[in-house]
Short mmCIF file of C-alpha atoms in Angstrom, two decimals:
data_model
loop_
_atom_site.label_atom_id
_atom_site.label_comp_id
_atom_site.label_asym_id
_atom_site.label_seq_id
_atom_site.Cartn_x
_atom_site.Cartn_y
_atom_site.Cartn_z
CA UNK A 1442 -8.74 6.66 7.24
CA UNK A 1443 -5.22 6.01 7.66
CA UNK A 1444 -4.79 6.63 11.77
CA UNK A 1445 -2.42 9.36 11.87
CA UNK A 1446 -4.87 11.44 9.48
CA UNK A 1447 -5.59 14.59 10.98
CA UNK A 1448 -8.30 14.56 9.93
CA UNK A 1449 -11.21 14.68 12.93
CA UNK A 1450 -13.56 11.22 13.24
CA UNK A 1451 -16.49 12.37 10.96
CA UNK A 1452 -19.68 14.21 12.52
CA UNK A 1453 -22.46 13.86 10.65
CA UNK A 1454 -21.19 17.76 9.43
CA UNK A 1455 -18.62 16.12 8.02
CA UNK A 1456 -20.48 12.49 7.47
CA UNK A 1457 -23.39 15.61 5.22
CA UNK A 1458 -20.63 17.60 3.65
CA UNK A 1459 -18.27 14.46 2.27
CA UNK A 1460 -21.65 12.56 0.36
CA UNK A 1461 -23.39 15.16 -0.75
CA UNK A 1462 -19.28 16.00 -2.05
CA UNK A 1463 -20.60 11.95 -2.91
CA UNK A 1464 -23.62 13.14 -4.83
CA UNK A 1465 -22.07 15.89 -7.09
CA UNK A 1466 -19.08 13.92 -7.92
CA UNK A 1467 -21.36 10.99 -8.66
CA UNK A 1468 -23.51 13.39 -10.69
CA UNK A 1469 -20.73 14.62 -12.50
CA UNK A 1470 -19.28 11.45 -13.63
CA UNK A 1471 -23.08 11.06 -15.15
CA UNK A 1472 -22.81 13.70 -17.32
CA UNK A 1473 -19.61 12.88 -18.42
CA UNK A 1474 -20.93 9.43 -19.43
CA UNK A 1475 -23.21 10.59 -21.05
CA UNK A 1476 -21.52 13.24 -23.01
CA UNK A 1477 -18.69 10.65 -23.92
CA UNK A 1478 -21.63 8.61 -25.47
CA UNK A 1479 -22.88 11.15 -27.35
CA UNK A 1480 -19.25 11.44 -29.61
CA UNK A 1481 -19.16 10.16 -32.24
CA UNK A 1482 -16.03 7.68 -32.41
CA UNK A 1483 -15.63 5.92 -36.45
CA UNK A 1484 -12.84 8.03 -36.83
CA UNK A 1485 -9.45 8.75 -35.91
CA UNK A 1486 -9.98 12.28 -35.53
CA UNK A 1487 -13.08 11.29 -33.01
CA UNK A 1488 -11.51 9.05 -31.19
CA UNK A 1489 -8.62 11.67 -29.84
CA UNK A 1490 -11.16 14.10 -29.43
CA UNK A 1491 -13.11 11.43 -26.65
CA UNK A 1492 -9.95 11.09 -24.55
CA UNK A 1493 -9.53 14.51 -22.91
CA UNK A 1494 -13.00 13.57 -21.00
CA UNK A 1495 -12.24 9.44 -20.65
CA UNK A 1496 -9.03 10.46 -19.07
CA UNK A 1497 -11.03 13.50 -16.98
CA UNK A 1498 -13.45 10.59 -15.76
CA UNK A 1499 -11.33 8.46 -14.87
CA UNK A 1500 -9.79 10.79 -11.95
CA UNK A 1501 -13.49 11.58 -11.77
CA UNK A 1502 -14.23 8.12 -10.84
CA UNK A 1503 -11.21 6.62 -8.80
CA UNK A 1504 -11.86 10.16 -6.95
CA UNK A 1505 -14.75 8.65 -6.31
CA UNK A 1506 -13.70 5.32 -5.51
CA UNK A 1507 -10.83 6.09 -2.73
CA UNK A 1508 -12.95 8.36 -0.58
CA UNK A 1509 -15.82 5.06 -1.00
CA UNK A 1510 -13.51 2.71 -0.53
CA UNK A 1511 -12.06 4.69 2.92
CA UNK A 1512 -15.89 4.95 4.19
CA UNK A 1513 -15.68 1.88 4.01
CA UNK A 1514 -12.42 0.57 5.74
CA UNK A 1515 -13.34 3.59 9.13
CA UNK A 1516 -16.55 0.68 9.07
CA UNK A 1517 -14.75 -1.96 9.47
CA UNK A 1518 -12.83 -0.26 12.73
CA UNK A 1519 -15.61 0.91 13.96
CA UNK A 1520 -16.62 -3.43 13.40
CA UNK A 1521 -13.83 -4.31 15.31
CA UNK A 1522 -14.01 -1.65 17.91
CA UNK A 1523 -18.15 -3.12 17.81
CA UNK A 1524 -16.77 -6.61 18.31
CA UNK A 1525 -14.08 -6.16 20.94
CA UNK A 1526 -13.68 -2.54 22.43
CA UNK A 1527 -12.64 1.49 21.76
CA UNK A 1528 -9.51 0.70 20.55
CA UNK A 1529 -6.93 2.40 22.84
CA UNK A 1530 -5.46 5.97 21.92
CA UNK A 1531 -2.65 8.88 23.27
CA UNK A 1532 -2.85 12.36 22.16
CA UNK A 1533 0.40 13.47 20.22
CA UNK A 1534 2.23 15.17 22.67
CA UNK A 1535 2.82 18.26 20.21
CA UNK A 1536 -0.25 18.82 18.06
CA UNK A 1537 -2.81 17.16 21.12
CA UNK A 1538 -4.53 15.00 17.99
CA UNK A 1539 -5.81 11.89 19.66
CA UNK A 1540 -4.18 9.08 17.83
CA UNK A 1541 -3.54 4.86 18.03
CA UNK A 1542 -0.41 5.20 18.96
CA UNK A 1543 -0.18 0.89 19.58
CA UNK A 1544 -1.46 0.80 15.22
CA UNK A 1545 1.80 1.42 13.23
CA UNK A 1546 5.10 2.28 13.78
CA UNK A 1547 4.13 4.80 11.13
CA UNK A 1548 2.13 6.53 13.13
CA UNK A 1549 4.48 8.36 15.32
CA UNK A 1550 7.97 8.89 16.76
CA UNK A 1551 9.24 7.59 20.16
CA UNK A 1552 12.14 9.51 21.63
CA UNK A 1553 14.46 7.58 23.88
CA UNK A 1554 15.48 10.56 25.72
CA UNK A 1555 12.22 10.26 27.30
CA UNK A 1556 9.93 7.88 26.58
CA UNK A 1557 7.30 10.47 24.83
CA UNK A 1558 5.93 10.94 21.47
CA UNK A 1559 4.70 13.21 18.79
CA UNK A 1560 3.15 11.78 15.69
CA UNK A 1561 4.07 11.83 11.82
CA UNK A 1562 2.32 14.38 10.41
CA UNK A 1563 4.31 16.55 13.35
CA UNK A 1564 7.10 14.76 12.27
CA UNK A 1565 6.42 15.94 8.24
CA UNK A 1566 5.61 18.90 9.52
CA UNK A 1567 8.93 20.09 11.36
CA UNK A 1568 10.45 18.21 8.35
CA UNK A 1569 8.77 20.78 6.09
CA UNK A 1570 9.96 23.86 8.32
CA UNK A 1571 13.30 23.11 7.41
CA UNK A 1572 13.53 22.71 11.20
CA UNK A 1573 14.52 19.13 11.67
CA UNK A 1574 15.26 17.43 14.78
CA UNK A 1575 18.31 18.22 16.22
CA UNK A 1576 17.26 17.75 19.76
CA UNK A 1577 13.75 15.99 21.04
CA UNK A 1578 11.51 18.80 20.24
CA UNK A 1579 9.90 17.30 23.99
CA UNK A 1580 12.71 17.20 26.64
CA UNK A 1581 14.79 18.85 24.32
CA UNK A 1582 17.50 16.27 24.78
CA UNK A 1583 20.42 17.10 21.42
CA UNK A 1584 20.09 14.32 18.96
CA UNK A 1585 23.59 13.99 18.98
CA UNK A 1586 25.33 10.96 17.59
CA UNK A 1587 25.33 8.14 20.65
CA UNK A 1588 27.00 4.58 21.00
CA UNK A 1589 24.43 2.02 20.52
CA UNK A 1590 25.83 0.77 24.10
CA UNK A 1591 24.17 4.68 25.26
CA UNK A 1592 21.36 3.93 23.21
CA UNK A 1593 20.37 0.97 24.81
CA UNK A 1594 21.57 2.20 28.47
CA UNK A 1595 18.71 4.52 27.29
CA UNK A 1596 16.03 1.87 26.42
CA UNK A 1597 16.55 0.13 29.80
CA UNK A 1598 16.16 3.22 31.84
CA UNK A 1599 12.61 3.12 30.53
CA UNK A 1600 11.86 0.32 30.56
CA UNK A 1601 12.93 -0.42 34.05
CA UNK A 1602 9.87 2.34 34.54
CA UNK A 1603 7.20 0.83 33.22
CA UNK A 1604 7.40 2.08 29.89
CA UNK A 1605 6.40 -1.25 27.65
CA UNK A 1606 7.46 0.74 24.68
CA UNK A 1607 10.40 0.36 26.12
CA UNK A 1608 10.09 -2.99 27.83
CA UNK A 1609 9.34 -4.71 24.07
CA UNK A 1610 12.18 -2.70 22.52
CA UNK A 1611 14.98 -3.84 25.49
CA UNK A 1612 13.45 -7.95 24.01
CA UNK A 1613 13.19 -7.10 20.26
CA UNK A 1614 17.31 -7.60 21.41
CA UNK A 1615 17.44 -11.01 22.09
CA UNK A 1616 14.82 -11.79 18.98
CA UNK A 1617 16.49 -10.63 16.26
CA UNK A 1618 19.50 -11.91 17.86
CA UNK A 1619 21.50 -8.49 18.86
CA UNK A 1620 23.49 -9.16 22.29
CA UNK A 1621 22.06 -12.91 22.54
CA UNK A 1622 19.90 -14.71 23.56
CA UNK A 1623 18.65 -14.97 27.65
CA UNK A 1624 15.81 -15.29 29.18
CA UNK A 1625 15.70 -12.08 30.78
CA UNK A 1626 15.59 -10.32 27.29
CA UNK A 1627 11.89 -12.86 26.90
CA UNK A 1628 11.02 -11.21 30.63
CA UNK A 1629 11.32 -8.49 29.46
CA UNK A 1630 8.81 -9.21 26.52
CA UNK A 1631 6.52 -10.95 28.61
CA UNK A 1632 6.46 -7.57 30.13
CA UNK A 1633 5.30 -5.49 27.55
CA UNK A 1634 2.69 -8.16 25.94
CA UNK A 1635 1.29 -8.24 30.19
CA UNK A 1636 0.68 -4.79 29.47
CA UNK A 1637 -1.11 -5.67 26.44
CA UNK A 1638 1.24 -4.00 24.42
CA UNK A 1639 -0.21 -4.82 20.24
CA UNK A 1640 3.35 -5.31 18.60
CA UNK A 1641 5.44 -7.17 22.20
CA UNK A 1642 1.96 -9.91 21.90
CA UNK A 1643 3.14 -9.83 17.80
CA UNK A 1644 6.16 -10.69 18.47
CA UNK A 1645 5.47 -13.28 21.21
CA UNK A 1646 3.79 -14.88 19.09
CA UNK A 1647 6.41 -15.60 16.34
CA UNK A 1648 8.75 -16.53 19.59
CA UNK A 1649 5.90 -19.35 20.25
CA UNK A 1650 5.19 -20.11 16.41
CA UNK A 1651 8.52 -20.77 15.61
CA UNK A 1652 9.70 -21.69 18.72
CA UNK A 1653 13.67 -19.66 20.25
CA UNK A 1654 16.41 -22.27 20.93
CA UNK A 1655 15.53 -24.29 24.88
CA UNK A 1656 13.64 -20.80 25.90
CA UNK A 1657 10.25 -21.30 24.08
CA UNK A 1658 8.90 -24.30 23.17
CA UNK A 1659 6.82 -23.75 20.00
CA UNK A 1660 3.10 -24.01 20.15
CA UNK A 1661 1.32 -22.45 17.96
CA UNK A 1662 -2.12 -22.60 19.93
CA UNK A 1663 -0.31 -19.73 22.42
CA UNK A 1664 1.12 -18.05 19.10
CA UNK A 1665 -2.82 -18.15 17.75
CA UNK A 1666 -4.43 -16.46 20.78
CA UNK A 1667 -1.26 -14.23 21.24
CA UNK A 1668 -1.46 -12.93 17.61
CA UNK A 1669 -5.69 -13.34 17.62
CA UNK A 1670 -4.99 -10.62 20.81
CA UNK A 1671 -2.72 -8.82 19.09
CA UNK A 1672 -5.14 -8.12 16.38
CA UNK A 1673 -8.16 -7.46 18.45
CA UNK A 1674 -6.06 -4.56 19.88
CA UNK A 1675 -5.93 -2.72 16.81
CA UNK A 1676 -2.25 -3.71 14.96
CA UNK A 1677 -2.10 -3.73 11.73
CA UNK A 1678 0.70 -6.28 11.45
CA UNK A 1679 -1.47 -8.53 13.35
CA UNK A 1680 -4.17 -7.95 10.75
CA UNK A 1681 -2.67 -8.35 8.10
CA UNK A 1682 -0.87 -11.85 8.89
CA UNK A 1683 -4.52 -12.92 9.76
CA UNK A 1684 -5.73 -11.36 6.86
CA UNK A 1685 -2.50 -14.00 4.76
CA UNK A 1686 -3.62 -16.68 6.98
CA UNK A 1687 -7.05 -17.07 6.43
CA UNK A 1688 -6.91 -15.93 2.54
CA UNK A 1689 -4.34 -19.24 2.44
CA UNK A 1690 -6.01 -21.48 5.81
CA UNK A 1691 -2.42 -22.45 7.53
CA UNK A 1692 -1.01 -21.74 10.51
CA UNK A 1693 -4.47 -22.98 12.45
CA UNK A 1694 -6.53 -20.29 10.85
CA UNK A 1695 -9.64 -21.19 8.33
CA UNK A 1696 -9.76 -20.52 4.55
CA UNK A 1697 -12.46 -17.67 5.12
CA UNK A 1698 -12.68 -15.08 2.32
CA UNK A 1699 -14.44 -12.68 4.57
CA UNK A 1700 -13.05 -13.05 7.64
CA UNK A 1701 -9.35 -12.57 5.43
CA UNK A 1702 -10.89 -9.42 3.23
CA UNK A 1703 -12.84 -7.94 6.75
CA UNK A 1704 -8.57 -8.24 8.78
CA UNK A 1705 -6.92 -6.48 5.92
CA UNK A 1706 -8.89 -3.82 5.78
CA UNK A 1707 -9.04 -3.31 9.01
CA UNK A 1708 -5.03 -3.33 8.62
CA UNK A 1709 -5.27 -0.53 6.44
CA UNK A 1710 -8.16 1.37 8.75
CA UNK A 1711 -5.00 1.11 11.29
CA UNK A 1712 -1.84 1.83 8.95
CA UNK A 1713 -2.13 2.97 4.94
CA UNK A 1714 1.05 2.17 4.51
CA UNK A 1715 0.71 -1.84 4.80
CA UNK A 1716 2.06 -3.68 1.74
CA UNK A 1717 0.76 -6.50 3.05
CA UNK A 1718 -2.75 -5.87 3.65
CA UNK A 1719 -2.99 -3.72 0.32
CA UNK A 1720 -1.69 -6.79 -1.82
CA UNK A 1721 -4.62 -8.93 -0.44
CA UNK A 1722 -7.63 -6.30 -1.24
CA UNK A 1723 -5.99 -5.16 -4.19
CA UNK A 1724 -5.19 -9.25 -5.77
CA UNK A 1725 -9.20 -9.49 -4.69
CA UNK A 1726 -10.53 -6.63 -6.82
CA UNK A 1727 -7.67 -7.82 -9.70
CA UNK A 1728 -9.05 -11.23 -9.42
CA UNK A 1729 -12.48 -10.30 -9.05
CA UNK A 1730 -13.06 -12.29 -6.06
CA UNK A 1731 -14.59 -8.82 -3.81
CA UNK A 1732 -18.06 -7.96 -4.09
CA UNK A 1733 -17.85 -4.61 -6.08
CA UNK A 1734 -14.51 -5.00 -8.12
CA UNK A 1735 -12.54 -2.15 -8.79
CA UNK A 1736 -9.14 -1.63 -11.12
CA UNK A 1737 -8.92 1.63 -9.86
CA UNK A 1738 -8.80 -0.01 -6.31
CA UNK A 1739 -6.73 -2.91 -8.03
CA UNK A 1740 -4.87 -0.80 -9.33
CA UNK A 1741 -4.45 1.34 -5.72
CA UNK A 1742 -3.64 -1.33 -3.25
CA UNK A 1743 -1.49 -3.30 -5.72
CA UNK A 1744 0.57 -0.28 -6.11
CA UNK A 1745 1.11 0.13 -3.07
CA UNK A 1746 2.37 -3.59 -1.95
CA UNK A 1747 4.73 -3.57 -5.10
CA UNK A 1748 6.17 0.40 -3.38
CA UNK A 1749 5.56 -0.86 0.72
CA UNK A 1750 6.83 -4.06 0.38
CA UNK A 1751 9.04 -4.43 -3.28
CA UNK A 1752 6.28 -7.67 -3.56
CA UNK A 1753 6.94 -9.62 -7.02
CA UNK A 1754 3.99 -11.08 -7.97
CA UNK A 1755 2.37 -7.51 -6.65
CA UNK A 1756 4.65 -5.41 -9.86
CA UNK A 1757 2.63 -8.73 -11.94
CA UNK A 1758 -1.01 -7.89 -11.34
CA UNK A 1759 -0.06 -3.90 -10.64
CA UNK A 1760 1.29 -4.22 -14.52
CA UNK A 1761 -2.25 -6.84 -15.43
CA UNK A 1762 -4.80 -4.32 -14.50
CA UNK A 1763 -3.20 -1.34 -16.00
CA UNK A 1764 -4.35 -2.88 -18.66
CA UNK A 1765 -8.08 -3.56 -17.24
CA UNK A 1766 -7.77 -0.10 -16.49
CA UNK A 1767 -6.34 0.90 -19.80
CA UNK A 1768 -8.90 -0.48 -21.69
CA UNK A 1769 -12.20 0.03 -19.03
CA UNK A 1770 -11.31 4.03 -19.73
CA UNK A 1771 -10.12 4.45 -23.31
CA UNK A 1772 -11.44 0.34 -24.52
CA UNK A 1773 -8.04 0.28 -25.93
CA UNK A 1774 -3.93 1.36 -26.39
CA UNK A 1775 -4.23 5.44 -27.91
CA UNK A 1776 -1.22 6.51 -28.50
CA UNK A 1777 -0.12 8.62 -24.95
CA UNK A 1778 -2.86 7.09 -23.31
CA UNK A 1779 -1.32 4.65 -23.65
CA UNK A 1780 -0.71 1.77 -20.80
CA UNK A 1781 2.01 -0.78 -22.45
CA UNK A 1782 4.74 0.73 -21.52
CA UNK A 1783 3.94 0.82 -17.35
CA UNK A 1784 3.08 -2.49 -18.10
CA UNK A 1785 6.00 -3.67 -19.57
CA UNK A 1786 8.00 -1.28 -16.79
CA UNK A 1787 6.32 -2.94 -14.24
CA UNK A 1788 6.44 -7.15 -15.35
CA UNK A 1789 9.55 -6.74 -15.80
CA UNK A 1790 10.27 -5.17 -12.25
CA UNK A 1791 8.33 -9.14 -10.94
CA UNK A 1792 10.12 -10.39 -13.64
CA UNK A 1793 13.29 -9.41 -11.96
CA UNK A 1794 12.21 -11.09 -8.75
CA UNK A 1795 11.54 -13.94 -9.63
CA UNK A 1796 8.07 -13.98 -10.50
CA UNK A 1797 7.52 -17.08 -12.98
CA UNK A 1798 3.86 -16.23 -14.89
CA UNK A 1799 5.56 -12.81 -15.25
CA UNK A 1800 8.45 -14.74 -17.07
CA UNK A 1801 6.78 -15.56 -19.55
CA UNK A 1802 3.34 -13.19 -19.89
CA UNK A 1803 6.64 -10.56 -20.36
CA UNK A 1804 7.80 -13.62 -23.07
CA UNK A 1805 4.37 -13.65 -24.65
CA UNK A 1806 4.19 -9.24 -24.82
CA UNK A 1807 7.27 -9.65 -26.04
CA UNK A 1808 7.17 -11.31 -28.68
CA UNK A 1809 3.32 -10.76 -30.07
CA UNK A 1810 4.31 -6.34 -29.56
CA UNK A 1811 7.58 -7.40 -32.13
CA UNK A 1812 5.36 -8.75 -34.68
CA UNK A 1813 3.32 -5.51 -35.87
CA UNK A 1814 4.01 -1.34 -36.32
CA UNK A 1815 2.54 -0.32 -33.23
CA UNK A 1816 2.29 3.22 -35.37
CA UNK A 1817 0.69 1.53 -38.28
CA UNK A 1818 -0.18 -1.91 -37.63
CA UNK A 1819 2.37 -3.12 -40.44
CA UNK A 1820 2.77 -7.21 -39.45
CA UNK A 1821 6.63 -8.14 -39.92
CA UNK A 1822 7.24 -10.50 -42.08
CA UNK A 1823 9.11 -14.10 -41.56
CA UNK A 1824 12.45 -13.25 -39.99
CA UNK A 1825 11.85 -8.85 -40.31
CA UNK A 1826 12.51 -8.06 -36.91
CA UNK A 1827 11.27 -4.24 -36.37
CA UNK A 1828 13.05 -0.90 -34.31
CA UNK A 1829 12.41 -1.51 -30.69
CA UNK A 1830 11.64 1.94 -28.31
CA UNK A 1831 15.09 1.99 -26.80
CA UNK A 1832 13.52 4.32 -23.73
CA UNK A 1833 9.88 1.89 -23.12
CA UNK A 1834 11.21 -1.51 -24.77
CA UNK A 1835 7.41 -1.77 -25.09
CA UNK A 1836 6.89 -1.10 -28.12
CA UNK A 1837 8.09 -1.75 -32.11
CA UNK A 1838 8.18 -0.18 -35.32
CA UNK A 1839 8.80 -0.84 -39.05
CA UNK A 1840 10.50 2.21 -40.30
CA UNK A 1841 12.60 5.12 -38.53
CA UNK A 1842 9.53 7.12 -39.65
CA UNK A 1843 7.05 6.11 -37.98
CA UNK A 1844 8.83 5.85 -34.21
CA UNK A 1845 9.19 9.55 -35.31
CA UNK A 1846 5.59 10.24 -36.08
CA UNK A 1847 4.74 7.83 -33.03
CA UNK A 1848 6.65 9.18 -30.55
CA UNK A 1849 4.85 13.14 -32.22
CA UNK A 1850 1.52 11.53 -31.82
CA UNK A 1851 1.78 10.68 -28.24
CA UNK A 1852 4.34 7.73 -27.32
CA UNK A 1853 6.94 10.52 -25.65
CA UNK A 1854 3.92 10.44 -23.21
CA UNK A 1855 3.49 6.97 -22.55
CA UNK A 1856 7.73 6.87 -21.70
CA UNK A 1857 7.75 9.78 -19.16
CA UNK A 1858 4.75 8.03 -17.32
CA UNK A 1859 6.03 4.05 -17.56
CA UNK A 1860 8.68 4.95 -14.76
CA UNK A 1861 6.10 6.83 -12.48
CA UNK A 1862 6.08 4.67 -9.27
CA UNK A 1863 3.00 6.41 -7.24
CA UNK A 1864 -0.55 5.52 -9.15
CA UNK A 1865 -1.90 8.72 -8.88
CA UNK A 1866 0.37 10.60 -10.50
CA UNK A 1867 0.70 8.13 -13.31
CA UNK A 1868 -3.20 7.92 -13.23
CA UNK A 1869 -3.06 12.23 -13.73
CA UNK A 1870 -0.35 12.55 -15.50
CA UNK A 1871 0.23 14.82 -18.83
#
């Protein structure tokens, strides 16, 4: 569950309602599978008659897996709190809902005029209402354009009052090269870290890992100690970075698949837009390295990683997993429910980002695709070139007639669906 969701922490009644709903969904899935298995499948007509039921099954199974995964992520977060104590939370100053305000920058919006914050849900609600944010909703100061120097002065005023967020911001000016490097800015970062402000601990960890001019010597031991502290205090980025280190066994952390999976799960429980953690969980499902691999969760997480981080390998894995899911649902590629146009779309994105595996696979797919007509199955003769779909560039046809027939039979839908960026939208697209 995302920390910026306004869904209350489930109590006994909420848990029971959710479990009842999941039980109903399980029964519906079982009945639908029974129906599909009982249907004939010997002819093209039979295959097509099964498709609507298979599509519905896919949507139900996805909902089932997502519900179960949300509960698993919540358990991972509870385990972290059992081990290291309750995570810091504060009420949104507008709706008064408690949020883990230090978990990620995406969960709240802080105002430099007064140092107050509101949760991201309230920000989105204000945007939807058309009111926008031309004034601070807390102190009513205007958001009229101001200079960088004026904004920096406001941050420094808050920092001097002891605001940990502002102290970290003042220190970050040094880390990211603004206003030069000096000891005073490093001291601001240390002050924020002294208040156990997780983002400051995280940045200070990076400073010790890399060193900083003559101000800080490299120390992997100090860096790791600070990183662990930030992670255990519930900072999503720290947990996802720990997951990466445990996956590869680098930076002084042992290779530990279970710990990597746990830390990535915590990161996503805190921030469901964390692309780094999503890539780790998605990859585990994709290569079936977790206890209960799911093509739905592989697609879900790898799609987040691709969209949030632009991770080239995530594009490649997502492309492959779309094909696996299509095989799971339909037993192959059916016109109107053919994953290849979407798979080609994502694989090309991966290749464009320099992923050699994707470039090799793309060439292989194109070579195979050019050898037969996607509509009638005719095999191309030596030296013969079939006509490529100009829209998706993922299907080839022996003639104009075959291309028109395939378009009418459902390739039009496949082309349209291919470029949908969000997996859930792709899965539910008509």
